[in-house]
mmCIF file of C-alpha atoms in Angstrom:
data_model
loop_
_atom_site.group_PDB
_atom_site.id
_atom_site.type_symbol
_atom_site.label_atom_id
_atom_site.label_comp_id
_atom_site.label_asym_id
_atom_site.label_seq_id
_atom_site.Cartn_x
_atom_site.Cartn_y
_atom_site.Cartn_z
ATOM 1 C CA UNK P 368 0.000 0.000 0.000
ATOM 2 C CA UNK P 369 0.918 3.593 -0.130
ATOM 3 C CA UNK P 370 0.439 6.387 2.431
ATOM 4 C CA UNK P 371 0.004 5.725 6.032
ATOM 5 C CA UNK P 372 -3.434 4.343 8.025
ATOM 6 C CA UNK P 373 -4.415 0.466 8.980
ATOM 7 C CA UNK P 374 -2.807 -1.118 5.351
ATOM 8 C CA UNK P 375 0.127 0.020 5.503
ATOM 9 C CA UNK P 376 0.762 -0.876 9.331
ATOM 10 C CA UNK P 377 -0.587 -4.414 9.276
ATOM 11 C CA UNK P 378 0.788 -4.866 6.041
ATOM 12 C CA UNK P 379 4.177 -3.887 7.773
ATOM 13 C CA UNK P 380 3.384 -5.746 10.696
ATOM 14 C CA UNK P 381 3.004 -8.805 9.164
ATOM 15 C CA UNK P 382 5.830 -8.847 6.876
ATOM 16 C CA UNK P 383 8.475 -7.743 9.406
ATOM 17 C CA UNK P 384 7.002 -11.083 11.084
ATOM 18 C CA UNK P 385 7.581 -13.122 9.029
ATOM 19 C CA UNK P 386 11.330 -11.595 8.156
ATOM 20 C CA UNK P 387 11.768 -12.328 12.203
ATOM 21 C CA UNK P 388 10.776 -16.334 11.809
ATOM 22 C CA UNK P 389 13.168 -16.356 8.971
ATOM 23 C CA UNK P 390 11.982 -15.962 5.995
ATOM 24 C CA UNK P 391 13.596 -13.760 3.316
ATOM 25 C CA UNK P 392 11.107 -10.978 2.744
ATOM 26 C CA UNK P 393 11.187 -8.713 -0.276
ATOM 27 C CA UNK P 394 8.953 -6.120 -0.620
ATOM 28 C CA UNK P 395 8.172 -4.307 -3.793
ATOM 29 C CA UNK P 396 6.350 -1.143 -3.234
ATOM 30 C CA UNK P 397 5.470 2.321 -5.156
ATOM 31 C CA UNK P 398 8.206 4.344 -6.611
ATOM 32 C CA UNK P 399 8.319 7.885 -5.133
ATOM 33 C CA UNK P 400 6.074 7.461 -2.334
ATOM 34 C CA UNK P 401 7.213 7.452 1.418
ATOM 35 C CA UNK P 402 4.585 4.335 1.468
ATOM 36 C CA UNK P 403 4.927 1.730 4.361
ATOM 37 C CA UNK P 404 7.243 1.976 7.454
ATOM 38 C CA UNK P 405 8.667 -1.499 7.078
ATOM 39 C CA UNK P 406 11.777 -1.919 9.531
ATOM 40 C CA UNK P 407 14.040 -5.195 10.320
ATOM 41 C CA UNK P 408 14.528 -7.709 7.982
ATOM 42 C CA UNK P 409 12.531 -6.321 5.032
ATOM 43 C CA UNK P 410 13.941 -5.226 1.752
ATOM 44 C CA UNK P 411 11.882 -2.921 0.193
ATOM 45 C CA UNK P 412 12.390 -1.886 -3.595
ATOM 46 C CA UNK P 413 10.168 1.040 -4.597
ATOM 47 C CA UNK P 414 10.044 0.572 -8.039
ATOM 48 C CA UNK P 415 5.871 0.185 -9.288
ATOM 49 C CA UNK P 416 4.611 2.574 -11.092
ATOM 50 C CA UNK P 417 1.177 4.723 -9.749
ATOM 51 C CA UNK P 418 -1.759 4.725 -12.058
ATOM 52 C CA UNK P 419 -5.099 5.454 -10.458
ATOM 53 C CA UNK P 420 -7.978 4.222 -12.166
ATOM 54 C CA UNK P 421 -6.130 2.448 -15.134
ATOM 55 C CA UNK P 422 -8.981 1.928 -17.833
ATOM 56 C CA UNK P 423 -9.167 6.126 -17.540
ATOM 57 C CA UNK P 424 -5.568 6.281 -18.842
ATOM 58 C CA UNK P 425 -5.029 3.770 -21.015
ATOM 59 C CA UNK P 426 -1.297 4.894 -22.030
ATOM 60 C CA UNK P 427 -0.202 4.957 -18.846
ATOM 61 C CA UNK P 428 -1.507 2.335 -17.847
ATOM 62 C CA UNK P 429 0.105 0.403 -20.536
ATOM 63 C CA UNK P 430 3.264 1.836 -19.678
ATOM 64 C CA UNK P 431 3.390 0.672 -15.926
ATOM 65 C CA UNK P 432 2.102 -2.871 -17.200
ATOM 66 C CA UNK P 433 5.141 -2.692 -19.111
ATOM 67 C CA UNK P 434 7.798 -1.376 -16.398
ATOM 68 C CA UNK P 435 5.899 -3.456 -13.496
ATOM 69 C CA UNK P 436 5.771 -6.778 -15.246
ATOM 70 C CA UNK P 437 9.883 -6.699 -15.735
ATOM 71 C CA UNK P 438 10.452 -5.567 -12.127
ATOM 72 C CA UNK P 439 7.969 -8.478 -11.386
ATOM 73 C CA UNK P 440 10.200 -11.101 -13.538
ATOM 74 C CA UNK P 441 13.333 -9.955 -11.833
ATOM 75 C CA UNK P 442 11.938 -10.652 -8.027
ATOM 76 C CA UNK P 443 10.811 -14.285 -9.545
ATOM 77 C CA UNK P 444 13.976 -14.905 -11.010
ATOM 78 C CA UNK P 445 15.361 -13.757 -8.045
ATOM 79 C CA UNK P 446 13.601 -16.539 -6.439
ATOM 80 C CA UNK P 447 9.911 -16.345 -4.863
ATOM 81 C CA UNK P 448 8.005 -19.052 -3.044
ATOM 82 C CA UNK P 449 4.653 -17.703 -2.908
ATOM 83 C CA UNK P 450 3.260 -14.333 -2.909
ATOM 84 C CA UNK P 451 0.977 -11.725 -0.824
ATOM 85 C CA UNK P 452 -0.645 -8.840 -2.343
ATOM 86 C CA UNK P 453 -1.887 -5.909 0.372
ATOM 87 C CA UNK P 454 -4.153 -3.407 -1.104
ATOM 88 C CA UNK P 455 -2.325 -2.315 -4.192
ATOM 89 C CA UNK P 456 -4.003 0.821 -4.690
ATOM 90 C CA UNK P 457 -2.855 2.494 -7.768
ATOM 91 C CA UNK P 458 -1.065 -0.366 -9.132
ATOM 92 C CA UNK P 459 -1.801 -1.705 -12.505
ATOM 93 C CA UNK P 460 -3.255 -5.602 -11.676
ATOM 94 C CA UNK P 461 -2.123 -7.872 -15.114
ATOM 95 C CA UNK P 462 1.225 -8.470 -14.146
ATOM 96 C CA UNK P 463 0.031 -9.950 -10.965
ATOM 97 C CA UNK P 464 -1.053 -12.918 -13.658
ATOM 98 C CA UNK P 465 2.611 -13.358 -13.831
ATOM 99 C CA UNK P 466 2.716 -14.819 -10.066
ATOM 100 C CA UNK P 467 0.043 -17.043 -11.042
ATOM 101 C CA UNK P 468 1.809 -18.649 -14.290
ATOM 102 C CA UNK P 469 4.984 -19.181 -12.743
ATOM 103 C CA UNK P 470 2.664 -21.647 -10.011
ATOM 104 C CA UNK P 471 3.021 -19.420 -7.250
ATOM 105 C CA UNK P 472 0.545 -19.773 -4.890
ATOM 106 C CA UNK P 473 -0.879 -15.817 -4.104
ATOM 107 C CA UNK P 474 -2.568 -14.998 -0.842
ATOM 108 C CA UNK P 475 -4.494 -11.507 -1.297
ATOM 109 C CA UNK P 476 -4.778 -9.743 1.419
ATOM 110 C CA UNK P 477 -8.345 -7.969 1.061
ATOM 111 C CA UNK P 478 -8.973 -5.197 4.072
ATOM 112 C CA UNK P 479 -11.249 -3.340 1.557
ATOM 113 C CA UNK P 480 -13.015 -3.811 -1.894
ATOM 114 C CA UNK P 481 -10.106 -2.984 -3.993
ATOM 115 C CA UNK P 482 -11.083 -6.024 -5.960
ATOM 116 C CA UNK P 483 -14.490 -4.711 -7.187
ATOM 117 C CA UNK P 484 -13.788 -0.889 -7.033
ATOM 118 C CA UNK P 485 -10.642 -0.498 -8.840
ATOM 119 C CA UNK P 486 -12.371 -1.819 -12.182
ATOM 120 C CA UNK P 487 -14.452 -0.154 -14.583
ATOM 121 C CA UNK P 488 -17.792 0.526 -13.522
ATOM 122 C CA UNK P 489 -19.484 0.173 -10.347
ATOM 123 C CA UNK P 490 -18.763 -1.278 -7.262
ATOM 124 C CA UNK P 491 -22.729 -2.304 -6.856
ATOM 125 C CA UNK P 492 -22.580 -4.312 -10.401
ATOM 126 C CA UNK P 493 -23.313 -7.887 -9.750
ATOM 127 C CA UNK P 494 -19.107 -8.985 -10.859
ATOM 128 C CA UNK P 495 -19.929 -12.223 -10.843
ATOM 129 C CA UNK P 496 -22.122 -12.083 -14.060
ATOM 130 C CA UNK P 497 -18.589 -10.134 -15.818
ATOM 131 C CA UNK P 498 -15.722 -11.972 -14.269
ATOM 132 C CA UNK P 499 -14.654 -14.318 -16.996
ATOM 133 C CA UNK P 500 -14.945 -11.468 -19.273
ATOM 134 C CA UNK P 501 -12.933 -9.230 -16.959
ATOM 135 C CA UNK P 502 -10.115 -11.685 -16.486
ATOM 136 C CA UNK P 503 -9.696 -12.094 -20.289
ATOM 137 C CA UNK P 504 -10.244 -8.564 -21.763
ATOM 138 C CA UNK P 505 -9.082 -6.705 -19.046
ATOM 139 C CA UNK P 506 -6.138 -9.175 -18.257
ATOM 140 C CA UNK P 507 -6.512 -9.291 -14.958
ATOM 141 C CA UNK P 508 -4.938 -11.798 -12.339
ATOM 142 C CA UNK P 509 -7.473 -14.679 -11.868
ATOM 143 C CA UNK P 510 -7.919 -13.969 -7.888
ATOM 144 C CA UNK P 511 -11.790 -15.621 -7.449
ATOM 145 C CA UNK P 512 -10.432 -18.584 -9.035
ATOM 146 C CA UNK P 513 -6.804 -19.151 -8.187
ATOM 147 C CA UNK P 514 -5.848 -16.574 -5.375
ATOM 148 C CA UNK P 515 -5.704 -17.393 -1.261
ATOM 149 C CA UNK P 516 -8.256 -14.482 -0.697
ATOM 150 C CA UNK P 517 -7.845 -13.400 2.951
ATOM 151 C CA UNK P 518 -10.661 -11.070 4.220
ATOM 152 C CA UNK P 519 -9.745 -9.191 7.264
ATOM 153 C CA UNK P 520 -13.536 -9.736 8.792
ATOM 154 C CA UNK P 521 -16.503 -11.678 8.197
ATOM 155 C CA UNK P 522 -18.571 -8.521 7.444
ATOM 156 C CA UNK P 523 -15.631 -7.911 4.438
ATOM 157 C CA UNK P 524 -16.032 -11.175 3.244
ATOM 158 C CA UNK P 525 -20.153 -11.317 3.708
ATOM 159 C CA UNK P 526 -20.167 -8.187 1.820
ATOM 160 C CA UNK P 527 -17.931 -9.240 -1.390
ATOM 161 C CA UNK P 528 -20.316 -12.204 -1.163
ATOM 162 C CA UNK P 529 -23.246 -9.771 -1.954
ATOM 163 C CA UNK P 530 -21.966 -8.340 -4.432
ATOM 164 C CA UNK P 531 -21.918 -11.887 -5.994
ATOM 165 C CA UNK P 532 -17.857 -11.751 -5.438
ATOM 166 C CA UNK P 533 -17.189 -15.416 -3.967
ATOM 167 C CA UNK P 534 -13.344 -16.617 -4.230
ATOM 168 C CA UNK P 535 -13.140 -20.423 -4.094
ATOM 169 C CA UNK P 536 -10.174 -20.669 -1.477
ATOM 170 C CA UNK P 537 -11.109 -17.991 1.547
ATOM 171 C CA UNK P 538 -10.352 -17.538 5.169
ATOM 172 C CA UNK P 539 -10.709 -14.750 7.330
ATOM 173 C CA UNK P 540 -7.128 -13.087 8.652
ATOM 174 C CA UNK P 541 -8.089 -10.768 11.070
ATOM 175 C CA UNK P 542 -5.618 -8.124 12.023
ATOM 176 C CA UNK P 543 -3.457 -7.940 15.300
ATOM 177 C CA UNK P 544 -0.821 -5.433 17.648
ATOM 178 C CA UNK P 545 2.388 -6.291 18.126
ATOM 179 C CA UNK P 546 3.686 -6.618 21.755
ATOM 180 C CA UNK P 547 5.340 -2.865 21.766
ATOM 181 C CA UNK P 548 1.623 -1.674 21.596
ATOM 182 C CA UNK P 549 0.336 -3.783 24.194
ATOM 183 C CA UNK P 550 2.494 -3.265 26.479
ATOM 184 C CA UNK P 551 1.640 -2.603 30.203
ATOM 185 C CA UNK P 552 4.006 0.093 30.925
ATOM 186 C CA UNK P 553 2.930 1.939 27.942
ATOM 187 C CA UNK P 554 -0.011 2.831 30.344
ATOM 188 C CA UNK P 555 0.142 6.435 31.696
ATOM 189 C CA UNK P 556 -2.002 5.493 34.468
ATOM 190 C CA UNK P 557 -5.235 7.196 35.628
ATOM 191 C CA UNK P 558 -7.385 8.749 33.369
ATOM 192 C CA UNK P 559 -10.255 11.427 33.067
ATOM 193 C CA UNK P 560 -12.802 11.546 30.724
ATOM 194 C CA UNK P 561 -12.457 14.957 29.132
ATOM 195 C CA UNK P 562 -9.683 14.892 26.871
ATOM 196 C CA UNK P 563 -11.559 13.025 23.824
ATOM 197 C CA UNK P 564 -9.450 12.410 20.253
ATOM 198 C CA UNK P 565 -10.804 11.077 16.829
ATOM 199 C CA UNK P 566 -7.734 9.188 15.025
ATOM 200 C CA UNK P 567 -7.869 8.455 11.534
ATOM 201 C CA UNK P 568 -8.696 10.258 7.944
ATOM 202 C CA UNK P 569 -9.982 13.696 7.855
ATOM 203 C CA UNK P 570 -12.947 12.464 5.149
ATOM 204 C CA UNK P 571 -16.766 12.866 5.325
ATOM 205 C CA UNK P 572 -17.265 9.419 5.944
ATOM 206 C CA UNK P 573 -15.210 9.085 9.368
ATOM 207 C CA UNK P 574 -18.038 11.210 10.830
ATOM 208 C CA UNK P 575 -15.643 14.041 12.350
ATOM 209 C CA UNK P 576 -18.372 16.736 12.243
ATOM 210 C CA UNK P 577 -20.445 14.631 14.626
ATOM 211 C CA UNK P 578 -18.062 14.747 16.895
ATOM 212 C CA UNK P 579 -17.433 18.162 16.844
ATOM 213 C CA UNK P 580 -21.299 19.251 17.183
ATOM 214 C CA UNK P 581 -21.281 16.664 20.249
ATOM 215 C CA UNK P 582 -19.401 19.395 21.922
ATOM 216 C CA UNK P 583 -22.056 21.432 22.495
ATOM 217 C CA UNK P 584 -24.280 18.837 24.772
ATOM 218 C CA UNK P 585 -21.031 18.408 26.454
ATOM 219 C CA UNK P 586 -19.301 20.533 29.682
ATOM 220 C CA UNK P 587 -16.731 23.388 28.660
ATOM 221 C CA UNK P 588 -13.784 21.648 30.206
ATOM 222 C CA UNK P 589 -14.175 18.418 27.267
ATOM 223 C CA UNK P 590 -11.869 18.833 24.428
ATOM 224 C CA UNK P 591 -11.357 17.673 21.382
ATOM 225 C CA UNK P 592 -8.227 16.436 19.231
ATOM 226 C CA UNK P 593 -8.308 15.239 15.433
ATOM 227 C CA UNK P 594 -5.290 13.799 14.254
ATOM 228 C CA UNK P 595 -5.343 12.651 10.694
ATOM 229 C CA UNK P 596 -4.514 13.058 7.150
ATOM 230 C CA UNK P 597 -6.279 15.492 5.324
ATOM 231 C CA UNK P 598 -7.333 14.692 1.734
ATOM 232 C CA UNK P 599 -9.934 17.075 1.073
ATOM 233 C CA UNK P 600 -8.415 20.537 2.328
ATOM 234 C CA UNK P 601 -12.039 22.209 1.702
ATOM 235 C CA UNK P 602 -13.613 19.643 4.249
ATOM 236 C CA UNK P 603 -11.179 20.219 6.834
ATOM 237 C CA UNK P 604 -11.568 23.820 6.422
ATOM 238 C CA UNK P 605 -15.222 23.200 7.045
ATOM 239 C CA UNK P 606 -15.097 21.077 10.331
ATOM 240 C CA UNK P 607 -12.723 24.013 11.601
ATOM 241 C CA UNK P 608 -15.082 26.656 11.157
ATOM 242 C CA UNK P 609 -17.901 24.759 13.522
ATOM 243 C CA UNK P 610 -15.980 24.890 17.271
ATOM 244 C CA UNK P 611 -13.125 26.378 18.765
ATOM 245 C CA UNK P 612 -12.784 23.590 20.840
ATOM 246 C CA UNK P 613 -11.149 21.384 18.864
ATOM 247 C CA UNK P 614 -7.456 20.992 18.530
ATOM 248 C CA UNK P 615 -6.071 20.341 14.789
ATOM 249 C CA UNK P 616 -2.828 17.503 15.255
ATOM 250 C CA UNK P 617 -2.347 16.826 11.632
ATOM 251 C CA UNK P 618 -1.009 13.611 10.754
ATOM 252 C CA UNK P 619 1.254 11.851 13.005
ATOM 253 C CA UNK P 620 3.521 9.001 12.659
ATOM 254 C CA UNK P 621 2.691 5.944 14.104
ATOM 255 C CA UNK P 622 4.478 6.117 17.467
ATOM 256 C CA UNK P 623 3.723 9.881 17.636
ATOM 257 C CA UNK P 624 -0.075 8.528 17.690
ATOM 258 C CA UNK P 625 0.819 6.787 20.683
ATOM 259 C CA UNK P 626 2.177 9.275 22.514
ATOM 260 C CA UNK P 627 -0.985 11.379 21.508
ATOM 261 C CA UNK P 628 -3.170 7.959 22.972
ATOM 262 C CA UNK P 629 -1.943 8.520 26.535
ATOM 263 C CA UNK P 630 -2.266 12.252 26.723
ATOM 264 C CA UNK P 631 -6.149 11.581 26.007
ATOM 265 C CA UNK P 632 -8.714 9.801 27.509
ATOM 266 C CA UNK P 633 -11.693 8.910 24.939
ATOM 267 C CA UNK P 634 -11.269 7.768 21.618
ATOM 268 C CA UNK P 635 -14.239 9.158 19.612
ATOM 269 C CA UNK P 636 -14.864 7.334 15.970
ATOM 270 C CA UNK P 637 -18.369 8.169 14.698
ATOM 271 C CA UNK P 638 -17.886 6.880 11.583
ATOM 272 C CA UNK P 639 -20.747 6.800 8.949
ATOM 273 C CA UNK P 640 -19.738 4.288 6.578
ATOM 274 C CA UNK P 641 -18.785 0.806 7.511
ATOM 275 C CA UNK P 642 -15.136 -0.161 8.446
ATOM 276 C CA UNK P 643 -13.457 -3.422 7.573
ATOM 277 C CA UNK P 644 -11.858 -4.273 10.675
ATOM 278 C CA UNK P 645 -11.165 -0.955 12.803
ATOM 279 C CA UNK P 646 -7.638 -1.150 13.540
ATOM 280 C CA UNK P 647 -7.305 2.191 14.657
ATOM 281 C CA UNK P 648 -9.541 1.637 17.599
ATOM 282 C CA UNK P 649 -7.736 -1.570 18.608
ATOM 283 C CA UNK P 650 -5.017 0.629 19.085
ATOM 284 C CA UNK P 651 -6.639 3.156 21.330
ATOM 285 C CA UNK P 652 -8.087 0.417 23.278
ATOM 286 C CA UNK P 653 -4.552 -0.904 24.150
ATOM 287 C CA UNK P 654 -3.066 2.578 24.903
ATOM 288 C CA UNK P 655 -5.656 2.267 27.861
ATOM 289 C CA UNK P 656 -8.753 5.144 25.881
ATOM 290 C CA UNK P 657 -12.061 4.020 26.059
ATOM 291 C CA UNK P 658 -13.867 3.580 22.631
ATOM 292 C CA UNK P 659 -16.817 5.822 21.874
ATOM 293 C CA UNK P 660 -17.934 4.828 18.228
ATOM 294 C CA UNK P 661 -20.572 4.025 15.901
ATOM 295 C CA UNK P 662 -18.115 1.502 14.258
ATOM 296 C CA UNK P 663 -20.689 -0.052 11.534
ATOM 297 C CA UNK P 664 -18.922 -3.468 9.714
ATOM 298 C CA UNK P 665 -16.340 -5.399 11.391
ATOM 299 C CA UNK P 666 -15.443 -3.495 14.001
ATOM 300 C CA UNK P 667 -18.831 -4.998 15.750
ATOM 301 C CA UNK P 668 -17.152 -8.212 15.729
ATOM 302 C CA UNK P 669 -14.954 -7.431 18.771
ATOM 303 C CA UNK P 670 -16.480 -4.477 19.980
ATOM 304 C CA UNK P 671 -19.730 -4.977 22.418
ATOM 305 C CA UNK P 672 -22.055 -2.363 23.577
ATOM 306 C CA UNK P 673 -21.441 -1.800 27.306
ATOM 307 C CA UNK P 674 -18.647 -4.274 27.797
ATOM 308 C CA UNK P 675 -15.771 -3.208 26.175
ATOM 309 C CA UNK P 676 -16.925 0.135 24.302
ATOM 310 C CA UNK P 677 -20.180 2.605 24.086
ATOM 311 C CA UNK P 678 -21.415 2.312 21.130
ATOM 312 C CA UNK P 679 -23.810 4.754 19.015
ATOM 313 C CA UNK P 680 -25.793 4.971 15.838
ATOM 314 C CA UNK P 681 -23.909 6.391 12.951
ATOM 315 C CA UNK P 682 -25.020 9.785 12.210
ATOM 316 C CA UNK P 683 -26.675 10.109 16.123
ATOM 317 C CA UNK P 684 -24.833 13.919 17.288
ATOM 318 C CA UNK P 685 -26.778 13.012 20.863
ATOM 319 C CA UNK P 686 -26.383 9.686 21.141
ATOM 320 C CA UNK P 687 -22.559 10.561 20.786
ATOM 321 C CA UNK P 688 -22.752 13.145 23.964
ATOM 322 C CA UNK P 689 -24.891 10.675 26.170
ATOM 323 C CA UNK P 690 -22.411 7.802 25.794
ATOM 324 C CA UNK P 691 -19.674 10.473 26.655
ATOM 325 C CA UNK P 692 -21.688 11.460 29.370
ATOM 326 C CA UNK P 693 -22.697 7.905 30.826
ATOM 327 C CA UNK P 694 -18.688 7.853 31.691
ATOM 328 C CA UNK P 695 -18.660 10.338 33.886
ATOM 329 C CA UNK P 696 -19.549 7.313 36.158
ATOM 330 C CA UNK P 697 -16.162 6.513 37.273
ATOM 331 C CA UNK P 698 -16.834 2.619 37.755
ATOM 332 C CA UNK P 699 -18.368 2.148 34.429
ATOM 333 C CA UNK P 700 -15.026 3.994 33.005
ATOM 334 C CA UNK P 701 -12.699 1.715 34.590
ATOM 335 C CA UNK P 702 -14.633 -1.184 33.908
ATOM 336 C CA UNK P 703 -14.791 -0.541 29.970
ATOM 337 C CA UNK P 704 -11.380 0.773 30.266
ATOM 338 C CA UNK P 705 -9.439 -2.800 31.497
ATOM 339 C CA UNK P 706 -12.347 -4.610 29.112
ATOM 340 C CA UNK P 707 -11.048 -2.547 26.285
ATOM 341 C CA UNK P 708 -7.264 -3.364 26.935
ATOM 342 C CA UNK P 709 -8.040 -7.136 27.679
ATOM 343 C CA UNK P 710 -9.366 -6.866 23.814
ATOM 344 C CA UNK P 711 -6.866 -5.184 22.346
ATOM 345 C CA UNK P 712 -4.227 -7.991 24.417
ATOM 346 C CA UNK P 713 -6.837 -10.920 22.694
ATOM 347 C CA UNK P 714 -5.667 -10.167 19.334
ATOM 348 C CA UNK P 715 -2.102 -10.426 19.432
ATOM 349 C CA UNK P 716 -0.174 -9.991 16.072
ATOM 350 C CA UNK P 717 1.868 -13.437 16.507
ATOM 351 C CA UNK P 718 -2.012 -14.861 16.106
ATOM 352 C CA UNK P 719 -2.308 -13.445 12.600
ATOM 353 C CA UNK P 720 1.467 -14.289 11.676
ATOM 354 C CA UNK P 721 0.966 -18.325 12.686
ATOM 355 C CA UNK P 722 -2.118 -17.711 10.767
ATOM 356 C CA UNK P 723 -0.596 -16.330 7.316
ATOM 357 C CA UNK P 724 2.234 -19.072 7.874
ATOM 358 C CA UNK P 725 0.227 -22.155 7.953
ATOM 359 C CA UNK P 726 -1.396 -20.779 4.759
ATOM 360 C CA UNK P 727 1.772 -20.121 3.099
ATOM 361 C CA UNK P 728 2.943 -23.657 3.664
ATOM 362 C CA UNK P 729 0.286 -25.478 3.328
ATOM 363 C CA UNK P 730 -0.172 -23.875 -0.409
ATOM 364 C CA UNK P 731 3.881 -24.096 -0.595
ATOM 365 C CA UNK P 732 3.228 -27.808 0.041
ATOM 366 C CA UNK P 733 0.193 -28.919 -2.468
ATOM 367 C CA UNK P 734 2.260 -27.380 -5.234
ATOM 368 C CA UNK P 735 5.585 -29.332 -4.462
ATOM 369 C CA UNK P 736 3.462 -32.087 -3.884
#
């Protein structure tokens, strides 16, 4: 993936895994892009070409086919055992057939619906009724019927499978923290419940605006933080005009986010549109916040109302205020507070690691076989 946020991380995460049980990682990544924060044991050659929305610009397009199918031929002859693709947004997708020729076995990594969006057309066309055409005019790697798809949730997978998008070989690969984020002495100790921060894009569909507007059911003395990266300037220059009681962080690096986690109490994620997993608030919930969020998708699959979070209805402005509100009951703080970290501790990333592993051998192993 390129750019920072939940891809990039786990993608990272992962990888640097598996370089730490030995493997020999290579990781081939967009030229010119800071993209993914990969550290030990991880080459990374930046050397794809970016071309958003390929069938706009055919040219181009043809072009990076060109220059990404050699770079792919050199890491095979270099010597590849199998394959995982994370997100590749802005990458041309034929010379990913390549992988699939040479009988490497390809686990795709699916933490959104690049699969359906990044073609021509709509993402609400029924692809089922167009994927053998798809595959052969557009050239396009044969992922329903040869690829180790690996949905990040079952709402991600139940989804694809209404859009009549059903890969023959699935699994769900959930996403994990590694032990530096769960750590117990990364705790700053006791906590208030004024200090509230939304973490994540500044975009229309996070819901930001809800949480600004929540401000005014609230006290004076709660605050607000966004930290983010702005893609829409317009938009953020919006949300800033509607209270002065918000404080703008920009984007922040990943362990700069975690020093923001323990200067804040609340982690406030109204988001409107469904999320595929939520990683984000995982995170929050280990740095010891409490998780304050509408969180429609698969975030619902380890977050529960009352237990471990407060949950709202996307959209709700006063719903938002009387969850932050109902924690002004210190017990019911604390409780969801040491609920939320025992979650975030229950989804370790070793978990997801063994996980990808046994799938990369067992596919390593049918082909040798």
């Amino acid at each position: 993936p390129s750019g920072l946020g939940g891809y990039a991380e786990i993608c990272a995460d992962v990888m640097e895994g598996l370089a730490f049980r030995g493997h020999r990682v290579e990781l081939l990544a967009l030229e010119g892009e800071p993209g993914i924060d990969v550290r030990a044991g991880v080459t990374v050659r930046r050397e794809l070409r970016r071309v958003l929305a390929a069938w706009r610009r055919p040219l181009r397009a043809r072009a990076a086919e060109t220059a990404d199918s050699a770079t792919l031929r050199a890491a095979i002859a270099r010597g590849v055992d199998a394959a995982l693709v994370w997100h590749p947004r802005g990458v041309v997708k034929p010379p990913l057939r390549l992988l699939h020729e040479a009988g490497i076995p390809v686990l795709y990594m699916l933490h959104d619906r690049w699969v359906l969006y990044e073609r021509p057309g709509s993402v609400f066309v029924p692809w089922a009724r167009r994927e053998k055409a798809a595959v052969r005019l557009l050239r396009e790697p044969p992922i329903a019927a040869e690829g180790v798809v690996c949905f990040n949730s079952r709402w991600l997978r139940d989804e694809h499978a209404r859009l009549h998008w059903r890969p023959r070989d699935e699994h769900i690969v959930g996403c994990g923290l590694p032990p530096s984020l769960t750590d117990p002495a990364r705790d700053p100790g006791p906590r208030g419940t004024t200090k509230l921060l939304f973490a994540g894009r500044v975009h229309p569909s996070k819901g930001i605006e809800d949480a600004i507007d929540a401000l005014a059911y609230l006290p004076a003395e709660v605050t607000l933080s966004v930290a983010g990266l702005v893609t829409d300037p317009d938009y953020a220059a919006s949300l800033r005009e509607r209270s002065g009681r918000v404080r703008w962080l920009g984007e922040l690096t990943r362990e700069a986010l975690f020093e923001t986690f323990g200067e804040h109490d609340i982690l406030v994620y109204p988001s409107r549109e469904p999320e595929s997993f939520g990683l984000g608030i995982l995170e929050a919930q280990a740095a010891g916040l409490i998780a304050v969020t509408s969180a429609p998708g698969g975030p619902r699959e380890f977050l529960t109302d009352g237990e471990n979070c407060l949950l709202h209805q996307p959209g709700d402005v006063a719903g938002l205020a009387k969850a932050i509100e109902r924690l002004q009951d210190p017990a019911l703080a604390e409780r969801l507070r040491d609920a939320g970290r025992a979650t975030a501790r229950s989804m370790p990333l070793g978990a997801v690691v063994d996980q990808v592993e046994t799938l990369l051998r067992e596919r390593t192993n049918r082909i040798a076989r």
